[in-house]
XYZ file of C-alpha atoms in Angstrom:
667
model
C -2.022 -17.306 32.365
C -0.243 -20.630 32.398
C -0.112 -20.661 28.584
C 1.892 -17.399 28.576
C 4.303 -18.765 31.218
C 4.911 -21.909 29.133
C 5.534 -19.804 26.022
C 7.986 -17.537 27.853
C 9.771 -20.545 29.327
C 10.237 -22.038 25.854
C 11.862 -18.814 24.668
C 14.150 -18.779 27.722
C 15.174 -22.404 27.202
C 15.941 -21.700 23.523
C 18.111 -18.706 24.470
C 20.111 -20.589 27.119
C 20.639 -23.522 24.738
C 21.850 -21.181 21.984
C 24.263 -19.539 24.410
C 25.761 -22.899 25.381
C 26.154 -24.493 21.939
C 26.240 -21.730 19.303
C 29.234 -19.440 18.625
C 29.048 -16.219 20.608
C 31.652 -14.556 18.400
C 31.696 -14.463 14.602
C 33.718 -17.235 12.964
C 36.162 -16.135 10.308
C 35.200 -18.616 7.581
C 31.642 -19.487 8.560
C 29.880 -21.957 10.826
C 30.603 -25.051 8.729
C 34.209 -24.202 7.820
C 35.509 -23.627 11.357
C 37.933 -25.977 13.125
C 36.941 -27.598 16.408
C 39.295 -25.364 18.420
C 38.030 -22.199 16.719
C 34.443 -23.247 17.346
C 35.023 -24.009 21.033
C 36.878 -20.741 21.648
C 33.991 -18.819 20.054
C 31.495 -19.991 22.710
C 30.303 -17.315 25.120
C 31.019 -19.229 28.346
C 34.682 -19.714 27.342
C 35.526 -16.034 27.835
C 35.699 -13.564 30.713
C 33.543 -10.723 29.499
C 30.413 -8.932 30.573
C 28.547 -10.971 27.956
C 28.969 -14.066 30.109
C 26.133 -12.620 32.207
C 23.676 -12.955 29.285
C 22.151 -16.305 30.363
C 21.677 -14.945 33.868
C 19.410 -12.231 32.462
C 17.360 -14.966 30.841
C 17.271 -17.067 34.001
C 16.305 -13.979 36.018
C 13.111 -13.840 34.002
C 11.977 -17.211 35.422
C 11.037 -15.910 38.898
C 9.354 -12.914 37.266
C 6.914 -15.293 35.608
C 5.839 -16.504 39.055
C 4.998 -13.032 40.358
C 1.415 -13.017 41.566
C -1.029 -10.164 41.230
C -0.613 -7.248 38.893
C 0.130 -7.944 35.202
C 1.530 -4.416 35.081
C 4.312 -5.262 37.568
C 5.130 -8.468 35.723
C 5.191 -6.638 32.389
C 7.530 -3.938 33.693
C 9.954 -6.501 35.097
C 9.958 -8.540 31.867
C 10.443 -5.508 29.615
C 13.165 -3.943 31.802
C 15.141 -7.168 32.222
C 15.030 -8.033 28.520
C 15.982 -4.498 27.469
C 18.838 -4.342 29.999
C 20.214 -7.667 28.780
C 20.126 -6.597 25.125
C 21.845 -3.277 25.897
C 24.525 -5.003 27.978
C 25.361 -7.436 25.173
C 25.466 -4.703 22.517
C 27.603 -2.336 24.608
C 30.013 -5.131 25.468
C 30.620 -5.982 21.793
C 31.064 -2.308 20.876
C 33.430 -1.742 23.817
C 35.672 -4.693 22.982
C 35.459 -4.244 19.172
C 34.327 -7.852 18.695
C 31.889 -9.251 16.121
C 28.667 -10.981 17.095
C 28.143 -14.652 16.296
C 25.066 -16.761 15.634
C 24.498 -17.450 19.328
C 24.420 -13.710 20.062
C 21.810 -13.188 17.372
C 19.572 -15.898 18.847
C 19.919 -14.431 22.357
C 18.962 -10.949 21.102
C 15.969 -12.423 19.280
C 14.852 -14.176 22.481
C 15.241 -10.983 24.507
C 13.200 -9.094 21.890
C 10.420 -11.688 22.201
C 10.451 -11.431 26.011
C 10.381 -7.625 25.718
C 7.328 -7.780 23.425
C 5.528 -10.043 25.927
C 6.352 -7.569 28.684
C 4.978 -4.516 26.909
C 1.874 -6.493 25.900
C 1.196 -7.175 29.577
C 1.550 -3.445 30.161
C -1.419 -2.897 27.847
C 0.532 -1.919 24.707
C -1.809 -2.316 21.698
C -4.611 -3.517 23.977
C -2.388 -6.281 25.311
C -2.181 -8.018 21.909
C 0.934 -10.181 22.130
C 1.101 -10.932 18.404
C 0.930 -7.296 17.321
C 3.373 -6.138 20.011
C 5.813 -8.831 18.895
C 5.351 -7.866 15.248
C 5.932 -4.184 16.015
C 9.050 -4.981 18.067
C 10.451 -7.184 15.292
C 9.713 -4.627 12.558
C 11.312 -1.784 14.529
C 14.372 -3.990 15.136
C 14.695 -4.816 11.414
C 14.272 -1.194 10.338
C 16.675 0.110 12.995
C 19.466 -2.350 12.186
C 19.140 -2.639 8.418
C 17.775 0.792 7.444
C 18.508 3.500 10.021
C 21.943 2.250 11.079
C 23.381 2.023 7.509
C 21.903 5.421 6.589
C 23.455 7.021 9.669
C 26.778 5.486 8.661
C 26.506 7.296 5.304
C 26.016 10.636 7.044
C 28.872 9.829 9.402
C 31.153 9.040 6.457
C 30.396 12.440 4.928
C 31.015 14.256 8.227
C 34.536 12.871 8.802
C 37.634 12.745 6.633
C 39.890 9.756 5.934
C 41.775 10.344 9.200
C 38.547 10.396 11.232
C 38.565 14.152 11.919
C 35.216 15.955 12.012
C 34.694 17.999 8.811
C 31.167 19.492 8.890
C 31.395 21.186 5.482
C 32.859 18.217 3.600
C 29.485 17.454 1.978
C 29.316 20.872 0.302
C 32.957 20.625 -0.724
C 32.340 17.286 -2.428
C 29.150 18.186 -4.278
C 30.581 21.484 -5.523
C 33.812 19.901 -6.814
C 32.299 18.860 -10.181
C 29.227 19.494 -12.333
C 26.747 18.239 -9.779
C 23.916 20.420 -11.080
C 23.996 18.743 -14.488
C 24.118 15.247 -12.954
C 21.198 15.955 -10.599
C 19.138 17.465 -13.433
C 19.875 14.453 -15.655
C 18.815 12.074 -12.873
C 15.633 14.005 -12.111
C 14.581 14.315 -15.758
C 15.185 10.629 -16.411
C 13.477 9.397 -13.225
C 10.328 11.522 -13.582
C 10.015 10.709 -17.288
C 10.396 6.980 -16.661
C 7.997 7.091 -13.678
C 5.289 8.866 -15.692
C 5.569 6.659 -18.776
C 5.813 3.357 -16.872
C 2.739 4.306 -14.823
C 0.785 5.106 -17.975
C 1.886 1.896 -19.698
C 1.223 -0.147 -16.567
C -2.321 1.259 -16.473
C -2.844 0.506 -20.166
C -1.711 -3.098 -19.872
C -3.596 -3.657 -16.601
C -6.844 -2.396 -18.158
C -6.275 -4.467 -21.269
C -5.475 -7.692 -19.408
C -8.411 -7.390 -16.962
C -11.143 -5.532 -18.889
C -10.480 -6.437 -22.528
C -12.482 -9.120 -24.353
C -9.781 -9.670 -26.977
C -8.033 -13.086 -26.964
C -4.768 -11.164 -27.375
C -4.852 -10.347 -23.660
C -3.832 -13.931 -22.794
C -0.773 -13.730 -25.061
C -0.004 -10.268 -23.696
C 0.144 -11.614 -20.131
C 2.761 -14.189 -21.148
C 4.963 -11.875 -23.178
C 4.556 -8.949 -20.820
C 6.250 -10.631 -17.876
C 9.495 -11.196 -19.816
C 11.133 -7.816 -19.023
C 10.653 -8.316 -15.279
C 12.520 -11.661 -15.305
C 15.484 -10.126 -17.079
C 18.516 -8.465 -15.458
C 18.110 -4.741 -16.241
C 21.416 -4.340 -18.060
C 20.622 -7.348 -20.283
C 17.758 -5.280 -21.739
C 20.313 -2.557 -22.424
C 22.612 -5.055 -24.126
C 19.769 -6.306 -26.316
C 19.034 -2.723 -27.407
C 22.660 -2.414 -28.465
C 22.331 -5.685 -30.404
C 19.327 -4.190 -32.220
C 20.017 -0.461 -32.527
C 23.758 -0.172 -31.924
C 26.198 0.665 -34.709
C 26.585 -3.068 -35.380
C 22.937 -3.745 -34.572
C 20.907 -5.863 -36.929
C 18.095 -3.313 -37.313
C 20.561 -0.536 -38.011
C 22.291 -2.755 -40.580
C 18.908 -3.284 -42.247
C 18.320 0.466 -42.415
C 21.812 0.959 -43.876
C 20.956 -1.595 -46.543
C 17.626 0.085 -47.304
C 18.544 3.763 -47.008
C 22.334 3.911 -46.841
C 24.200 6.832 -45.216
C 24.761 5.093 -41.875
C 21.172 4.023 -41.278
C 19.935 5.693 -38.101
C 23.411 7.064 -37.439
C 23.816 10.093 -39.677
C 27.490 11.032 -40.115
C 28.992 13.780 -38.002
C 28.433 17.286 -39.295
C 25.378 16.475 -41.417
C 21.864 17.658 -40.693
C 19.334 15.461 -38.984
C 18.020 14.542 -35.564
C 20.050 11.347 -35.030
C 23.830 11.568 -34.826
C 26.371 8.793 -35.183
C 27.737 9.672 -31.726
C 24.389 9.431 -29.972
C 20.980 7.857 -30.483
C 20.880 4.599 -28.501
C 23.637 5.861 -26.183
C 22.585 8.585 -23.782
C 19.172 9.649 -22.526
C 17.149 7.915 -25.269
C 18.828 4.543 -24.752
C 18.584 4.596 -20.946
C 14.993 5.822 -21.132
C 13.918 3.036 -23.502
C 15.754 0.334 -21.529
C 14.234 1.438 -18.216
C 10.756 1.673 -19.745
C 11.060 -1.935 -20.926
C 12.477 -3.101 -17.593
C 10.281 -1.168 -15.131
C 6.838 -1.083 -16.754
C 6.060 -4.607 -15.399
C 6.512 -3.258 -11.864
C 3.821 -0.648 -12.469
C 1.620 -3.303 -14.075
C 1.876 -5.607 -11.051
C 0.970 -2.810 -8.636
C -1.975 -1.536 -10.695
C -3.416 -4.868 -11.834
C -3.715 -6.133 -8.254
C -5.752 -3.086 -7.293
C -7.835 -3.190 -10.482
C -8.908 -6.796 -9.890
C -9.949 -6.021 -6.300
C -12.261 -3.092 -7.181
C -15.866 -3.933 -6.393
C -17.596 -4.026 -9.826
C -20.836 -2.782 -8.235
C -19.373 0.727 -8.256
C -19.042 0.719 -12.031
C -22.378 -1.058 -12.536
C -24.083 1.668 -10.525
C -22.539 4.243 -12.858
C -23.813 2.379 -15.939
C -27.247 2.059 -14.342
C -27.323 5.861 -14.048
C -26.889 5.943 -17.864
C -23.213 6.890 -17.863
C -21.243 5.589 -20.841
C -18.456 3.051 -20.464
C -15.944 5.790 -21.219
C -17.372 8.113 -18.539
C -17.447 5.208 -16.058
C -13.809 4.444 -16.773
C -12.796 8.093 -16.477
C -14.897 9.152 -13.474
C -15.214 5.938 -11.429
C -12.505 3.393 -12.247
C -9.493 5.683 -12.616
C -10.161 7.683 -9.403
C -10.437 4.396 -7.467
C -7.049 3.395 -8.908
C -5.360 6.562 -7.563
C -3.391 4.770 -4.791
C -2.112 2.171 -7.264
C -1.165 4.829 -9.816
C 0.618 6.933 -7.188
C 2.486 3.914 -5.830
C 3.432 2.791 -9.337
C 4.784 6.255 -10.130
C 6.770 6.319 -6.887
C 8.328 2.910 -7.587
C 9.095 3.903 -11.167
C 10.872 7.116 -10.149
C 12.931 5.514 -7.391
C 13.782 2.388 -9.413
C 14.895 4.550 -12.332
C 17.066 6.731 -10.106
C 18.570 3.652 -8.418
C 19.350 1.741 -11.634
C 22.965 1.890 -12.672
C 23.180 -1.182 -14.951
C 21.496 0.421 -17.959
C 23.205 3.833 -17.511
C 26.493 1.936 -17.252
C 25.869 0.090 -20.529
C 24.022 2.793 -22.481
C 24.839 6.048 -20.710
C 27.679 7.297 -22.866
C 28.204 10.924 -21.823
C 24.828 11.124 -20.038
C 25.860 11.069 -16.368
C 23.447 10.205 -13.582
C 23.919 9.960 -9.829
C 23.880 6.145 -9.710
C 26.809 5.789 -12.123
C 28.725 8.575 -10.369
C 28.270 6.692 -7.086
C 29.418 3.428 -8.668
C 32.542 4.954 -10.202
C 33.385 6.597 -6.872
C 33.667 3.120 -5.334
C 34.797 1.089 -8.341
C 37.522 3.581 -9.260
C 41.082 3.533 -8.047
C 40.494 6.209 -5.396
C 37.801 4.227 -3.512
C 36.183 7.494 -2.408
C 33.481 6.462 0.086
C 32.921 10.077 1.169
C 32.018 11.180 -2.369
C 29.777 8.144 -2.838
C 28.028 8.871 0.455
C 27.503 12.546 -0.435
C 25.980 11.657 -3.795
C 23.856 9.050 -2.064
C 22.448 11.731 0.236
C 21.448 13.798 -2.806
C 19.684 10.775 -4.271
C 17.889 10.217 -0.978
C 16.665 13.816 -0.943
C 15.253 13.495 -4.463
C 13.456 10.243 -3.645
C 12.089 11.508 -0.335
C 10.709 14.626 -2.009
C 8.763 12.538 -4.542
C 7.512 10.249 -1.778
C 6.253 13.092 0.416
C 4.386 14.673 -2.498
C 2.719 11.332 -3.249
C 1.837 10.725 0.393
C 0.294 14.177 0.796
C -1.851 13.602 -2.298
C -3.307 10.335 -0.942
C -3.553 11.183 2.758
C -7.014 12.797 2.702
C -8.756 10.406 0.305
C -10.644 7.133 0.830
C -10.650 4.293 -1.684
C -12.596 1.570 0.161
C -14.688 -0.649 -2.139
C -14.469 -4.085 -0.457
C -16.938 -3.957 2.422
C -17.869 -7.592 2.945
C -21.348 -7.035 1.460
C -22.051 -9.574 -1.276
C -22.768 -8.160 -4.723
C -23.639 -9.737 -8.069
C -22.167 -7.084 -10.358
C -20.108 -8.063 -13.399
C -16.803 -6.575 -14.511
C -17.332 -3.687 -16.916
C -15.499 -4.215 -20.246
C -13.559 -1.464 -21.975
C -15.287 0.875 -24.443
C -15.114 -0.757 -27.935
C -13.147 2.065 -29.576
C -10.628 2.217 -26.726
C -10.178 -1.544 -26.883
C -9.504 -1.303 -30.633
C -6.770 1.314 -30.156
C -5.241 -0.574 -27.242
C -5.159 -3.776 -29.309
C -3.100 -2.007 -31.970
C -0.744 -0.594 -29.355
C -0.372 -3.927 -27.568
C 0.416 -5.631 -30.888
C 3.281 -3.213 -31.541
C 4.505 -3.716 -27.961
C 4.474 -7.509 -28.334
C 6.354 -7.215 -31.611
C 9.051 -5.082 -29.964
C 9.333 -7.470 -27.014
C 9.511 -10.450 -29.382
C 12.324 -8.912 -31.445
C 14.117 -7.816 -28.285
C 14.171 -11.292 -26.761
C 14.908 -13.003 -30.043
C 18.108 -10.938 -30.185
C 18.986 -11.943 -26.612
C 18.613 -15.654 -27.316
C 20.243 -15.532 -30.747
C 23.144 -13.436 -29.424
C 24.327 -16.412 -27.363
C 24.428 -18.721 -30.396
C 26.484 -16.677 -32.881
C 30.240 -16.190 -32.858
C 30.210 -12.386 -32.796
C 27.101 -10.254 -33.175
C 27.466 -7.676 -35.945
C 30.548 -9.331 -37.453
C 30.163 -13.108 -37.688
C 26.688 -14.678 -37.455
C 27.956 -18.262 -37.708
C 25.970 -20.457 -35.321
C 27.944 -21.890 -32.408
C 27.503 -23.425 -28.944
C 30.879 -22.171 -27.733
C 29.454 -19.512 -25.412
C 27.135 -21.963 -23.647
C 29.875 -24.606 -23.391
C 32.132 -22.045 -21.736
C 29.369 -21.238 -19.249
C 28.246 -24.696 -18.178
C 31.215 -26.995 -18.839
C 33.201 -28.473 -15.954
C 30.440 -29.448 -13.530
C 28.780 -27.593 -10.654
C 32.012 -26.213 -9.211
C 33.180 -24.217 -12.237
C 31.986 -21.744 -14.826
C 28.662 -20.075 -14.134
C 27.271 -22.864 -11.930
C 28.387 -21.503 -8.509
C 26.896 -18.058 -9.210
C 23.668 -19.606 -10.527
C 23.141 -21.933 -7.545
C 23.954 -19.075 -5.146
C 21.345 -16.838 -6.794
C 18.731 -19.601 -6.703
C 19.374 -20.445 -3.045
C 19.461 -16.833 -1.838
C 16.319 -15.894 -3.782
C 14.310 -18.861 -2.469
C 14.993 -17.629 1.073
C 14.549 -13.899 0.424
C 11.260 -14.111 -1.528
C 8.953 -15.475 1.210
C 10.643 -13.263 3.810
C 9.923 -10.216 1.671
C 6.260 -11.128 1.125
C 5.578 -11.928 4.793
C 7.362 -8.882 6.177
C 5.909 -6.584 3.500
C 2.321 -7.597 4.243
C 2.963 -7.414 7.994
C 4.382 -3.886 7.738
C 1.501 -2.794 5.499
C -1.011 -4.212 7.995
C 0.626 -2.558 10.997
C 0.869 0.825 9.267
C -2.665 0.902 7.886
C -4.569 -0.765 10.731
C -2.790 0.054 14.005
C -1.960 3.215 15.935
C 0.730 3.010 18.622
C 3.854 4.608 20.033
C 6.551 3.926 17.464
C 4.213 4.117 14.455
C 6.174 7.083 13.131
C 9.455 5.156 13.350
C 8.107 2.349 11.162
C 6.484 4.806 8.769
C 9.686 6.796 8.316
C 11.677 3.576 8.019
C 9.512 2.410 5.138
C 10.058 5.788 3.484
C 13.796 5.175 3.624
C 13.360 1.636 2.286
C 11.674 3.161 -0.764
C 14.072 6.058 -1.049
C 17.434 4.331 -0.651
C 18.726 3.450 -4.148
C 20.413 0.104 -4.649
C 23.872 1.555 -5.127
C 23.524 3.568 -1.916
C 22.291 0.455 -0.095
C 25.370 -1.456 -1.180
C 27.710 1.326 -0.064
C 25.877 1.804 3.239
C 26.006 -1.926 3.997
C 29.726 -2.075 3.231
C 30.393 0.793 5.634
C 28.028 -0.464 8.351
C 28.617 -4.226 8.263
C 32.290 -4.507 7.374
C 33.459 -4.024 10.962
C 32.426 -5.005 14.483
C 29.962 -5.512 16.057
C 28.015 -6.706 12.979
C 30.580 -8.068 10.532
C 28.430 -9.495 7.735
C 30.115 -8.325 4.519
C 31.142 -11.219 2.310
C 28.617 -13.640 3.826
C 25.467 -15.152 2.352
C 23.387 -13.574 5.152
C 24.058 -10.010 4.044
C 23.115 -10.838 0.445
C 19.826 -12.450 1.517
C 19.020 -9.460 3.748
C 19.867 -7.042 0.935
C 17.674 -8.920 -1.545
C 14.758 -8.944 0.902
C 15.111 -5.249 1.805
C 15.489 -4.151 -1.824
C 12.358 -6.021 -2.967
C 10.249 -5.060 0.058
C 8.819 -1.785 -1.374
C 6.629 -3.718 -3.811
C 5.298 -5.937 -1.014
C 4.566 -2.965 1.239
C 3.079 -0.757 -1.485
C 0.997 -3.608 -2.894
C -0.245 -4.541 0.583
C -1.141 -0.947 1.453
C -2.948 -0.477 -1.863
C -4.992 -3.658 -1.338
C -5.723 -2.907 2.339
C -6.917 0.591 1.418
C -9.878 -1.065 -0.334
C -10.786 -3.534 2.447
C -13.146 -2.169 5.072
C -12.023 -2.406 8.692
C -15.507 -3.689 9.599
C -14.436 -7.162 8.443
C -11.635 -7.263 11.022
C -13.780 -5.686 13.712
C -16.367 -8.430 13.257
C -13.661 -11.061 13.699
C -12.227 -9.373 16.793
C -15.689 -9.085 18.331
C -15.897 -12.870 18.047
C -12.670 -13.028 20.129
C -10.565 -14.349 17.263
C -7.446 -12.311 18.124
C -5.243 -10.335 15.752
C -3.223 -13.297 14.467
C -6.282 -15.399 13.627
C -8.016 -12.387 12.066
C -5.010 -11.675 9.888
C -4.693 -15.340 8.910
C -8.372 -16.175 8.353
C -9.907 -12.893 7.157
C -7.291 -10.656 5.563
C -4.831 -13.110 4.017
C -7.483 -14.768 1.801
C -8.455 -11.303 0.517
C -4.785 -10.466 -0.037
C -3.910 -13.743 -1.765
C -3.244 -12.234 -5.199
C -1.129 -9.464 -3.676
C 0.923 -11.980 -1.677
C 1.501 -14.193 -4.721
C 2.510 -11.196 -6.834
C 4.920 -9.825 -4.210
C 6.493 -13.267 -3.627
C 6.979 -13.848 -7.339
C 8.341 -10.356 -7.852
C 10.691 -10.695 -4.893
C 12.100 -13.966 -6.213
C 12.590 -12.512 -9.696
C 14.042 -9.274 -8.328
C 16.474 -11.227 -6.145
C 17.587 -13.365 -9.094
C 18.159 -10.319 -11.310
C 19.280 -7.614 -8.851
C 22.677 -6.037 -9.377
C 22.774 -2.464 -8.043
C 23.326 -3.411 -4.375
C 24.809 -6.906 -4.486
C 27.652 -5.886 -6.781
C 29.249 -4.150 -3.782
C 28.549 -7.012 -1.352
C 29.207 -10.228 -3.292
C 32.546 -11.937 -2.677
C 34.358 -14.772 -4.433
C 32.452 -17.343 -2.391
C 29.054 -15.637 -2.722
C 29.164 -14.505 -6.337
C 25.687 -14.312 -7.915
C 24.439 -14.521 -11.496
C 24.143 -10.800 -12.207
C 27.599 -9.933 -10.919
C 29.040 -12.763 -13.013
C 27.273 -11.449 -16.144
C 28.392 -7.877 -15.498
C 31.993 -9.003 -15.025
C 31.873 -10.715 -18.442
C 30.401 -7.555 -20.011
C 33.210 -5.444 -18.557
C 35.801 -7.901 -19.902
C 34.240 -7.774 -23.391
C 32.768 -11.320 -23.419
C 29.384 -10.187 -24.717
C 28.550 -13.559 -26.232
C 28.991 -15.329 -22.895
C 27.116 -12.563 -21.075
C 24.123 -12.736 -23.430
C 24.113 -16.542 -23.265
C 23.987 -16.443 -19.464
C 21.301 -13.759 -19.590
C 19.108 -15.937 -21.800
C 19.615 -18.933 -19.481
C 18.722 -16.782 -16.466
C 15.532 -15.612 -18.188
């Protein structure tokens, strides 16, 4: 209709305007740092290339909009013209080895929108323009920022430094050192952390939602602390407590002598001076403290959305509270538990901050990947090969989880009003959980007290004289010196990445769980890779993929924002899929029967039901972006340094007091 023609015309006008005034080629120092001459020469109409035909593809769409008769003919012409224009632009940049600018990105976005309108008029997804546009956008994001970097990793393994094809290089690399031990270490650590964090997340979710103890309110406040902390800061605090100069170990030396927890070499006993907090035990404890909140956030959202009528029916049939919890509540939480376990395993395997600080001689794949890049050899092929192994491990866990949930139904929200009340925990279970939660809060309190106090003493373990020197060094000199640039960068990038992550995560979850279409498998597999790609591998893949033409983004703020959004997206997608698995499709069908359309149904029916999930994923994304390190450490430059890379650089230089002070300020 006329409304569609007006909408298409607006997109065309936006594309032509962008072509005329925005840089067609990438500017060396950014949009706001370019000279007038550099800016003018970067415009598309200043050159003599095939790309100069781009606006003509847009203008050619205008007469298509006036075609009378069949919507099928109009849809084919729109889709073909938009696709041809996008391919022409991409091929031209690849052929000439040039980097795309902002104007090129806007043109490609416009062509993608026109393409989605075309396929909608062809009847794709029942002619729903909103869903076809969403699917097109999601496939574009996954193709460019997931598939393309992953393919670059495989390409890097298949060629040598001179560019020659070496098909067996992968096997040569992984057999050149003790890869079996490293893989076994990674697998043991990841599965152990995933299982324990899922169990603890379930315990705390049940206690915070179903307990009648007033301690649950305090637990909610203290429990969120580990998630707002950079992972390696938790590792540093464990060293402050349990390290050889740790205050708790000093107390045990005073009480028991003989090295405290660290029994001298050669003597009998379980703990050795050379081990204990360094190695598997230290990494395991640090990751448990850091990753349990992730499991809690996934499980608690699903627990609060369970229809209490299910449990009330069980109690009415004379089942005990314990039997109701075991046979009704826990089975309904299966998707949340499986998703929490998956996130725990992959997050543990991807973490390199804690293994770097606490690992000692306990090697894992993430640290091996980091040292392959951070070392003097700069061995991208070895890093890529180890990244492929990590991908295989993560994908295996994901496929097992998906197969377990594929044939089960967990719908409890049907739109039928009920008056049931939430079933409290069995009294004896609540008593035991209260004791456990008290010990957990005590540990968290001591842990964070050491973090804050560590920034106010001269040297932890040697000189406990109070001082403000570390904080003065951080924040003195105004906003252009010290830690200020990295802090403002982190704040700015996170404020942009967080809402993008929540919106895109919910949209992907909705499309995957509610729609069936050609290309569904591409999005599904892409989300698998989003989960499976560890942070260190993401950083390496993005360096390889986006350090050269046609997408030269390394060193810019854009690549950091994209990385933050992609890295935090698994929680948004998993949380959205868990919540949607409990909402009956009859609610949406009723809205569609009233001719509301997909966009209005999503906005007016589903989003209110998903409010808690959206808030949780947005908050988590912001916190994750502020504290992430595994991917951004490879991508941050001098002008885009962020808080976590600044802290890690001070740790590596031995400035632990400054690092702990910044960590406490970031918390």
